mmCIF file of C-alpha atoms in Angstrom:
data_model
loop_
_atom_site.group_PDB
_atom_site.id
_atom_site.type_symbol
_atom_site.label_atom_id
_atom_site.label_comp_id
_atom_site.label_asym_id
_atom_site.label_seq_id
_atom_site.Cartn_x
_atom_site.Cartn_y
_atom_site.Cartn_z
ATOM 1 C CA MET A 122 6.161 -133.084 -101.310
ATOM 2 C CA SER A 123 3.470 -133.310 -103.923
ATOM 3 C CA ARG A 124 0.763 -130.674 -104.185
ATOM 4 C CA LEU A 125 -1.666 -133.504 -104.842
ATOM 5 C CA ALA A 126 -1.176 -134.874 -101.360
ATOM 6 C CA HIS A 127 -1.070 -131.555 -99.551
ATOM 7 C CA ASN A 128 -3.594 -129.405 -101.350
ATOM 8 C CA GLU A 129 -5.882 -129.347 -98.347
ATOM 9 C CA GLU A 130 -3.039 -128.545 -95.990
ATOM 10 C CA ARG A 131 -2.051 -125.572 -98.151
ATOM 11 C CA LYS A 132 -5.479 -123.890 -97.891
ATOM 12 C CA GLY A 133 -5.101 -120.866 -95.704
ATOM 13 C CA ALA A 134 -1.410 -121.642 -95.220
ATOM 14 C CA PRO A 135 0.979 -118.882 -94.167
ATOM 15 C CA LEU A 136 2.988 -116.818 -96.632
ATOM 16 C CA SER A 137 6.140 -118.892 -96.247
ATOM 17 C CA THR A 138 4.480 -121.914 -97.867
ATOM 18 C CA ARG A 139 4.483 -120.149 -101.236
ATOM 19 C CA PRO A 140 7.448 -121.285 -103.355
ATOM 20 C CA THR A 141 8.366 -117.671 -104.079
ATOM 21 C CA ALA A 142 8.475 -116.798 -100.386
ATOM 22 C CA ARG A 143 10.412 -119.964 -99.582
ATOM 23 C CA LEU A 144 13.029 -119.109 -102.185
ATOM 24 C CA ARG A 145 13.364 -115.633 -100.687
ATOM 25 C CA GLU A 146 13.829 -117.234 -97.273
ATOM 26 C CA LEU A 147 16.499 -119.578 -98.644
ATOM 27 C CA LEU A 148 18.345 -116.673 -100.226
ATOM 28 C CA SER A 149 18.288 -114.783 -96.940
ATOM 29 C CA ARG A 150 20.140 -117.582 -95.152
ATOM 30 C CA PRO A 151 23.925 -117.947 -95.021
ATOM 31 C CA GLY A 152 25.440 -120.065 -97.777
ATOM 32 C CA ALA A 153 24.243 -121.013 -101.226
ATOM 33 C CA VAL A 154 21.071 -122.696 -102.515
ATOM 34 C CA MET A 155 21.740 -125.813 -104.607
ATOM 35 C CA ALA A 156 19.309 -126.276 -107.511
ATOM 36 C CA PRO A 157 19.744 -129.467 -109.583
ATOM 37 C CA GLY A 158 18.510 -129.219 -113.146
ATOM 38 C CA VAL A 159 15.284 -130.982 -114.114
ATOM 39 C CA VAL A 160 13.565 -131.409 -117.464
ATOM 40 C CA ASP A 161 10.228 -132.922 -116.458
ATOM 41 C CA PRO A 162 8.099 -133.862 -113.428
ATOM 42 C CA LEU A 163 9.834 -137.213 -112.916
ATOM 43 C CA TYR A 164 13.185 -135.519 -112.330
ATOM 44 C CA ALA A 165 11.460 -133.026 -110.025
ATOM 45 C CA ARG A 166 10.269 -135.911 -107.855
ATOM 46 C CA LEU A 167 13.779 -137.332 -107.746
ATOM 47 C CA VAL A 168 15.259 -134.004 -106.642
ATOM 48 C CA ALA A 169 12.655 -133.681 -103.885
ATOM 49 C CA LYS A 170 13.210 -137.287 -102.795
ATOM 50 C CA HIS A 171 16.893 -136.594 -102.221
ATOM 51 C CA GLY A 172 16.274 -133.622 -99.969
ATOM 52 C CA PHE A 173 17.258 -130.632 -102.086
ATOM 53 C CA GLU A 174 15.624 -127.301 -101.316
ATOM 54 C CA ALA A 175 15.181 -125.962 -104.854
ATOM 55 C CA MET A 176 15.326 -127.087 -108.469
ATOM 56 C CA TYR A 177 16.031 -125.578 -111.863
ATOM 57 C CA MET A 178 14.275 -126.054 -115.211
ATOM 58 C CA THR A 179 17.106 -126.087 -117.724
ATOM 59 C CA GLY A 180 16.404 -124.586 -121.123
ATOM 60 C CA ALA A 181 18.960 -126.754 -122.900
ATOM 61 C CA GLY A 182 17.518 -129.872 -121.268
ATOM 62 C CA THR A 183 13.972 -128.821 -122.086
ATOM 63 C CA SER A 184 14.909 -128.303 -125.728
ATOM 64 C CA ALA A 185 16.658 -131.670 -125.822
ATOM 65 C CA THR A 186 13.758 -133.605 -124.302
ATOM 66 C CA ARG A 187 10.851 -131.775 -125.937
ATOM 67 C CA LEU A 188 12.328 -131.252 -129.394
ATOM 68 C CA GLY A 189 15.394 -133.469 -129.564
ATOM 69 C CA MET A 190 17.194 -130.301 -130.656
ATOM 70 C CA PRO A 191 19.999 -128.110 -129.281
ATOM 71 C CA ASP A 192 19.337 -124.968 -127.279
ATOM 72 C CA ILE A 193 19.282 -122.390 -130.089
ATOM 73 C CA GLY A 194 16.053 -120.566 -129.253
ATOM 74 C CA LEU A 195 13.562 -122.907 -130.903
ATOM 75 C CA LEU A 196 11.175 -123.286 -127.960
ATOM 76 C CA THR A 197 8.374 -120.756 -127.591
ATOM 77 C CA LEU A 198 7.169 -119.046 -124.425
ATOM 78 C CA THR A 199 4.113 -121.279 -124.203
ATOM 79 C CA GLU A 200 6.186 -124.444 -124.601
ATOM 80 C CA MET A 201 8.629 -123.377 -121.891
ATOM 81 C CA VAL A 202 5.851 -122.309 -119.517
ATOM 82 C CA ASP A 203 3.934 -125.533 -120.128
ATOM 83 C CA ASN A 204 6.995 -127.546 -119.160
ATOM 84 C CA ALA A 205 7.580 -125.389 -116.082
ATOM 85 C CA ALA A 206 3.961 -125.771 -114.982
ATOM 86 C CA ARG A 207 4.149 -129.559 -115.215
ATOM 87 C CA ILE A 208 7.341 -129.586 -113.146
ATOM 88 C CA ALA A 209 5.965 -127.203 -110.513
ATOM 89 C CA SER A 210 2.749 -129.223 -110.208
ATOM 90 C CA VAL A 211 4.406 -132.259 -108.612
ATOM 91 C CA SER A 212 6.602 -130.569 -106.033
ATOM 92 C CA ASP A 213 6.485 -127.719 -103.544
ATOM 93 C CA LEU A 214 10.196 -127.050 -104.031
ATOM 94 C CA PRO A 215 10.870 -123.562 -105.411
ATOM 95 C CA LEU A 216 11.432 -123.849 -109.151
ATOM 96 C CA ILE A 217 13.908 -121.555 -110.889
ATOM 97 C CA ALA A 218 13.234 -121.535 -114.630
ATOM 98 C CA ASP A 219 15.123 -120.516 -117.732
ATOM 99 C CA ALA A 220 13.154 -117.783 -119.510
ATOM 100 C CA ASP A 221 15.689 -117.251 -122.301
ATOM 101 C CA ASN A 222 15.689 -113.602 -123.409
ATOM 102 C CA GLY A 223 12.074 -113.010 -122.487
ATOM 103 C CA PHE A 224 10.954 -114.100 -125.957
ATOM 104 C CA GLY A 225 11.082 -110.581 -127.378
ATOM 105 C CA GLY A 226 10.985 -106.997 -126.194
ATOM 106 C CA PRO A 227 9.725 -105.458 -122.947
ATOM 107 C CA PHE A 228 6.067 -106.286 -123.624
ATOM 108 C CA ASN A 229 6.965 -109.907 -124.363
ATOM 109 C CA VAL A 230 8.914 -109.931 -121.103
ATOM 110 C CA ARG A 231 5.888 -108.649 -119.207
ATOM 111 C CA ARG A 232 3.785 -111.496 -120.536
ATOM 112 C CA ALA A 233 6.564 -114.026 -119.868
ATOM 113 C CA VAL A 234 6.812 -113.016 -116.207
ATOM 114 C CA GLN A 235 3.074 -113.298 -115.699
ATOM 115 C CA GLU A 236 2.864 -116.664 -117.455
ATOM 116 C CA TYR A 237 5.720 -118.126 -115.419
ATOM 117 C CA GLU A 238 4.111 -116.776 -112.236
ATOM 118 C CA ARG A 239 0.810 -118.440 -113.103
ATOM 119 C CA ALA A 240 2.695 -121.681 -113.743
ATOM 120 C CA GLY A 241 3.912 -121.763 -110.128
ATOM 121 C CA VAL A 242 7.534 -120.824 -110.832
ATOM 122 C CA ALA A 243 9.477 -119.084 -108.042
ATOM 123 C CA ALA A 244 12.156 -117.397 -110.172
ATOM 124 C CA ILE A 245 13.233 -116.892 -113.762
ATOM 125 C CA HIS A 246 16.443 -115.776 -115.368
ATOM 126 C CA LEU A 247 16.456 -113.410 -118.338
ATOM 127 C CA GLU A 248 19.496 -113.046 -120.582
ATOM 128 C CA ASP A 249 20.781 -110.203 -122.750
ATOM 129 C CA GLN A 250 21.074 -112.140 -126.015
ATOM 130 C CA VAL A 251 19.387 -111.276 -129.301
ATOM 131 C CA LEU A 252 16.669 -113.362 -130.939
ATOM 132 C CA PRO A 253 17.210 -116.173 -131.697
ATOM 133 C CA LYS A 254 19.333 -116.949 -128.658
ATOM 134 C CA ARG A 255 21.609 -119.891 -128.023
ATOM 135 C CA CYS A 256 22.996 -121.821 -125.070
ATOM 136 C CA GLY A 257 25.242 -119.609 -122.956
ATOM 137 C CA HIS A 258 28.172 -122.001 -123.330
ATOM 138 C CA LEU A 259 28.014 -122.131 -127.153
ATOM 139 C CA ALA A 260 30.080 -119.852 -129.365
ATOM 140 C CA GLY A 261 28.575 -117.273 -131.716
ATOM 141 C CA LYS A 262 26.345 -115.415 -129.259
ATOM 142 C CA GLN A 263 25.145 -111.884 -129.947
ATOM 143 C CA LEU A 264 23.901 -109.354 -127.401
ATOM 144 C CA ILE A 265 21.284 -106.656 -127.303
ATOM 145 C CA SER A 266 22.437 -103.296 -125.992
ATOM 146 C CA ALA A 267 22.653 -102.779 -122.240
ATOM 147 C CA PRO A 268 19.876 -100.111 -122.326
ATOM 148 C CA GLU A 269 17.594 -102.601 -124.113
ATOM 149 C CA MET A 270 18.212 -105.166 -121.398
ATOM 150 C CA VAL A 271 17.628 -102.566 -118.695
ATOM 151 C CA ALA A 272 14.226 -101.872 -120.266
ATOM 152 C CA LYS A 273 13.406 -105.580 -120.162
ATOM 153 C CA ILE A 274 14.341 -105.846 -116.492
ATOM 154 C CA LYS A 275 12.202 -102.842 -115.643
ATOM 155 C CA ALA A 276 9.312 -104.404 -117.556
ATOM 156 C CA ALA A 277 9.813 -107.646 -115.648
ATOM 157 C CA THR A 278 9.768 -105.934 -112.255
ATOM 158 C CA ASP A 279 6.614 -104.023 -113.192
ATOM 159 C CA ALA A 280 4.866 -107.175 -114.398
ATOM 160 C CA ARG A 281 5.233 -109.107 -111.143
ATOM 161 C CA ARG A 282 2.017 -109.763 -109.272
ATOM 162 C CA ASP A 283 3.872 -111.560 -106.482
ATOM 163 C CA ALA A 284 6.508 -109.296 -104.960
ATOM 164 C CA ASP A 285 8.481 -112.387 -103.871
ATOM 165 C CA PHE A 286 8.890 -113.633 -107.442
ATOM 166 C CA VAL A 287 12.671 -113.570 -108.014
ATOM 167 C CA LEU A 288 14.107 -111.948 -111.144
ATOM 168 C CA ILE A 289 17.576 -113.119 -112.124
ATOM 169 C CA ALA A 290 19.378 -111.001 -114.724
ATOM 170 C CA ARG A 291 21.913 -112.881 -116.801
ATOM 171 C CA THR A 292 24.619 -111.381 -118.971
ATOM 172 C CA ASP A 293 26.442 -113.353 -121.647
ATOM 173 C CA ALA A 294 28.869 -110.507 -122.236
ATOM 174 C CA ILE A 295 32.088 -112.285 -121.180
ATOM 175 C CA ALA A 296 32.271 -114.182 -124.473
ATOM 176 C CA VAL A 297 31.248 -111.179 -126.579
ATOM 177 C CA GLU A 298 32.479 -107.973 -124.929
ATOM 178 C CA GLY A 299 34.873 -109.193 -122.257
ATOM 179 C CA PHE A 300 34.823 -109.618 -118.497
ATOM 180 C CA GLU A 301 34.946 -105.939 -117.525
ATOM 181 C CA ARG A 302 32.001 -105.105 -119.728
ATOM 182 C CA ALA A 303 30.093 -108.087 -118.301
ATOM 183 C CA LEU A 304 30.505 -106.633 -114.815
ATOM 184 C CA GLU A 305 29.402 -103.207 -116.044
ATOM 185 C CA ARG A 306 26.291 -104.724 -117.561
ATOM 186 C CA ALA A 307 25.574 -106.646 -114.359
ATOM 187 C CA GLU A 308 25.798 -103.394 -112.372
ATOM 188 C CA MET A 309 23.296 -101.773 -114.723
ATOM 189 C CA TYR A 310 20.938 -104.722 -114.366
ATOM 190 C CA ARG A 311 21.203 -104.512 -110.580
ATOM 191 C CA GLU A 312 20.208 -100.855 -110.693
ATOM 192 C CA ALA A 313 17.289 -101.682 -113.010
ATOM 193 C CA GLY A 314 15.741 -103.917 -110.331
ATOM 194 C CA ALA A 315 17.135 -107.449 -110.695
ATOM 195 C CA ASP A 316 17.141 -109.539 -107.502
ATOM 196 C CA VAL A 317 20.062 -111.791 -108.456
ATOM 197 C CA LEU A 318 22.871 -111.334 -110.993
ATOM 198 C CA PHE A 319 24.062 -114.115 -113.274
ATOM 199 C CA VAL A 320 27.372 -113.562 -115.058
ATOM 200 C CA GLU A 321 27.470 -116.466 -117.501
ATOM 201 C CA ALA A 322 30.512 -118.675 -118.134
ATOM 202 C CA PRO A 323 33.242 -117.085 -116.002
ATOM 203 C CA GLY A 324 36.597 -118.804 -115.837
ATOM 204 C CA PRO A 325 38.332 -119.779 -112.580
ATOM 205 C CA HIS A 326 40.430 -116.609 -112.503
ATOM 206 C CA GLN A 327 37.295 -114.424 -112.694
ATOM 207 C CA LEU A 328 35.212 -115.900 -109.871
ATOM 208 C CA GLU A 329 36.577 -113.871 -106.999
ATOM 209 C CA ALA A 330 36.213 -110.569 -108.852
ATOM 210 C CA ILE A 331 32.514 -111.080 -109.566
ATOM 211 C CA ASN A 332 31.284 -110.837 -105.998
ATOM 212 C CA ARG A 333 33.985 -108.428 -104.875
ATOM 213 C CA ARG A 334 32.817 -106.013 -107.567
ATOM 214 C CA LEU A 335 29.057 -106.569 -107.558
ATOM 215 C CA ASN A 336 28.456 -107.034 -103.805
ATOM 216 C CA PHE A 337 25.014 -108.442 -104.583
ATOM 217 C CA PRO A 338 23.364 -111.912 -104.692
ATOM 218 C CA THR A 339 24.900 -113.836 -107.578
ATOM 219 C CA LEU A 340 24.357 -117.144 -109.361
ATOM 220 C CA TYR A 341 26.916 -119.842 -110.188
ATOM 221 C CA ASN A 342 26.065 -121.949 -113.219
ATOM 222 C CA MET A 343 27.901 -125.279 -113.121
ATOM 223 C CA ALA A 344 27.229 -126.100 -116.755
ATOM 224 C CA THR A 345 28.658 -129.236 -118.292
ATOM 225 C CA SER A 346 30.935 -127.393 -120.745
ATOM 226 C CA GLY A 347 33.630 -127.000 -118.090
ATOM 227 C CA LYS A 348 34.187 -123.311 -118.854
ATOM 228 C CA THR A 349 33.228 -122.639 -115.240
ATOM 229 C CA PRO A 350 35.036 -125.048 -112.870
ATOM 230 C CA PHE A 351 33.339 -127.957 -111.103
ATOM 231 C CA LEU A 352 33.793 -126.741 -107.547
ATOM 232 C CA LYS A 353 32.369 -128.032 -104.274
ATOM 233 C CA ARG A 354 29.476 -126.194 -102.681
ATOM 234 C CA GLU A 355 31.737 -124.881 -99.912
ATOM 235 C CA GLU A 356 34.182 -123.442 -102.429
ATOM 236 C CA ILE A 357 31.408 -121.694 -104.348
ATOM 237 C CA GLU A 358 29.983 -120.287 -101.119
ATOM 238 C CA ALA A 359 33.419 -118.975 -100.208
ATOM 239 C CA TYR A 360 33.396 -116.929 -103.409
ATOM 240 C CA GLY A 361 30.069 -115.420 -102.285
ATOM 241 C CA PHE A 362 27.554 -116.961 -104.691
ATOM 242 C CA LYS A 363 23.971 -117.463 -103.417
ATOM 243 C CA ILE A 364 22.484 -119.862 -106.014
ATOM 244 C CA ILE A 365 24.199 -122.827 -107.668
ATOM 245 C CA LEU A 366 22.610 -124.345 -110.776
ATOM 246 C CA TYR A 367 23.487 -127.865 -111.924
ATOM 247 C CA PRO A 368 21.694 -127.667 -115.290
ATOM 248 C CA ASN A 369 21.897 -130.973 -117.164
ATOM 249 C CA TRP A 370 23.767 -133.369 -114.933
ATOM 250 C CA LEU A 371 20.743 -135.557 -114.204
ATOM 251 C CA LEU A 372 19.840 -135.734 -117.889
ATOM 252 C CA LEU A 373 23.401 -136.648 -118.864
ATOM 253 C CA SER A 374 23.455 -139.320 -116.169
ATOM 254 C CA ALA A 375 20.217 -140.759 -117.564
ATOM 255 C CA ILE A 376 21.600 -140.736 -121.112
ATOM 256 C CA LYS A 377 24.662 -142.666 -119.966
ATOM 257 C CA ALA A 378 22.545 -145.206 -118.097
ATOM 258 C CA ALA A 379 20.099 -145.608 -120.991
ATOM 259 C CA GLU A 380 22.917 -146.187 -123.464
ATOM 260 C CA GLY A 381 24.307 -148.894 -121.219
ATOM 261 C CA ALA A 382 20.924 -150.618 -121.000
ATOM 262 C CA LEU A 383 20.453 -150.466 -124.758
ATOM 263 C CA GLU A 384 23.926 -151.843 -125.404
ATOM 264 C CA THR A 385 23.212 -154.735 -123.035
ATOM 265 C CA LEU A 386 19.852 -155.449 -124.650
ATOM 266 C CA LYS A 387 21.353 -155.356 -128.125
ATOM 267 C CA ARG A 388 24.286 -157.579 -127.154
ATOM 268 C CA GLU A 389 22.478 -160.117 -124.944
ATOM 269 C CA GLY A 390 18.970 -160.044 -126.387
ATOM 270 C CA THR A 391 17.516 -159.725 -122.870
ATOM 271 C CA ILE A 392 17.431 -157.299 -119.958
ATOM 272 C CA ALA A 393 17.786 -160.103 -117.371
ATOM 273 C CA SER A 394 21.360 -159.189 -116.415
ATOM 274 C CA ILE A 395 20.591 -155.546 -115.623
ATOM 275 C CA ALA A 396 17.129 -155.950 -114.070
ATOM 276 C CA PRO A 397 18.428 -156.561 -110.504
ATOM 277 C CA ASP A 398 20.318 -153.262 -110.560
ATOM 278 C CA LEU A 399 17.341 -151.120 -111.603
ATOM 279 C CA PRO A 400 14.437 -149.732 -109.549
ATOM 280 C CA SER A 401 11.699 -152.282 -109.042
ATOM 281 C CA PHE A 402 8.195 -151.956 -110.437
ATOM 282 C CA GLN A 403 6.940 -150.863 -107.003
ATOM 283 C CA GLU A 404 9.791 -148.401 -106.476
ATOM 284 C CA PHE A 405 9.053 -146.806 -109.840
ATOM 285 C CA PHE A 406 5.351 -146.346 -109.105
ATOM 286 C CA ASP A 407 6.055 -145.091 -105.590
ATOM 287 C CA LEU A 408 8.402 -142.480 -107.051
ATOM 288 C CA VAL A 409 5.656 -141.127 -109.302
ATOM 289 C CA GLY A 410 3.107 -140.891 -106.499
ATOM 290 C CA MET A 411 1.269 -144.188 -106.224
ATOM 291 C CA GLN A 412 1.163 -144.014 -102.415
ATOM 292 C CA GLU A 413 -0.515 -140.603 -102.661
ATOM 293 C CA VAL A 414 -3.056 -141.990 -105.126
ATOM 294 C CA ARG A 415 -3.855 -144.916 -102.819
ATOM 295 C CA ALA A 416 -4.287 -142.575 -99.843
ATOM 296 C CA LEU A 417 -6.692 -140.416 -101.826
ATOM 297 C CA GLU A 418 -8.636 -143.453 -103.011
ATOM 298 C CA ALA A 419 -9.143 -144.453 -99.380
ATOM 299 C CA ARG A 420 -10.159 -140.906 -98.465
ATOM 300 C CA TYR A 421 -12.697 -140.670 -101.284
ATOM 301 C CA GLY A 422 -14.185 -144.084 -100.568
ATOM 302 C CA VAL A 423 -13.169 -145.777 -103.805
ATOM 303 C CA PRO A 424 -14.322 -149.425 -103.526
ATOM 304 C CA ASP A 425 -11.548 -151.885 -102.731
ATOM 305 C CA ALA A 426 -12.075 -153.727 -105.981
ATOM 306 C CA ALA A 427 -11.482 -150.542 -107.977
ATOM 307 C CA ARG A 428 -8.397 -149.320 -106.125
ATOM 308 C CA THR A 429 -5.003 -149.296 -107.794
ATOM 309 C CA ASP A 430 -2.527 -151.826 -106.503
ATOM 310 C CA TYR A 431 0.829 -153.371 -107.372
#
């Protein structure tokens, strides 16, 4: 639900209403938490509408929508946090956010954690790539040393003001140093204080070994590259993963739909043939909170003549 509509209800609310505490509660339950990827507040509303319990701000999707550029480390901390804050502002669902490599060294990581916390984010993941970083499913990645990453994780744990804020440590070592070294790094990150471990881009033959070896909450990233298989939730849970990210599937679906609409418009010179299959004007405005606005107008005594309507 929107914070706009329930701001009053949240005053003096119990601990479990905080997104960070809710994410901790979800992680304590049996099974895995599904977190569809979102790139802006509109997608966040869609995820909430369809009954999911968490969502994920994808770095690659954020770079694509804010810059029209690939995920190669071009976005700054303030740009990423600004996007996260806008997403978190329209939904009470716990938001897991990409925090790249912390945007620098341990002191940069400290600031990153505090900025994401202030933005209303429930969890971030930090990766062990060098600056500039790149998407975890692209070739040509380079890593910082494991001790450097350990220092960043320690800085992140120290920087938390909310003890429920979840720190996810990601290693991209499979593609650079091999699977065994990726597991060794993950073990080091666990000992440094990470709450969840994220071994990026494992293949199907490596999934079982991850949780057997780490015996700790882990994250499954169902990226669109196909390097990690497109499994059902039940299959992923059976391997022992606690969080499942679906990073850019909504964005890719929108791109496909938009291309179809543009092709129709170009070919037919009108949108008449596709209009019946699209959300109506009212459905669109209801999705972005018009009913909440109308309720607040009534509450605040806005004259009938000045109220928004369809």
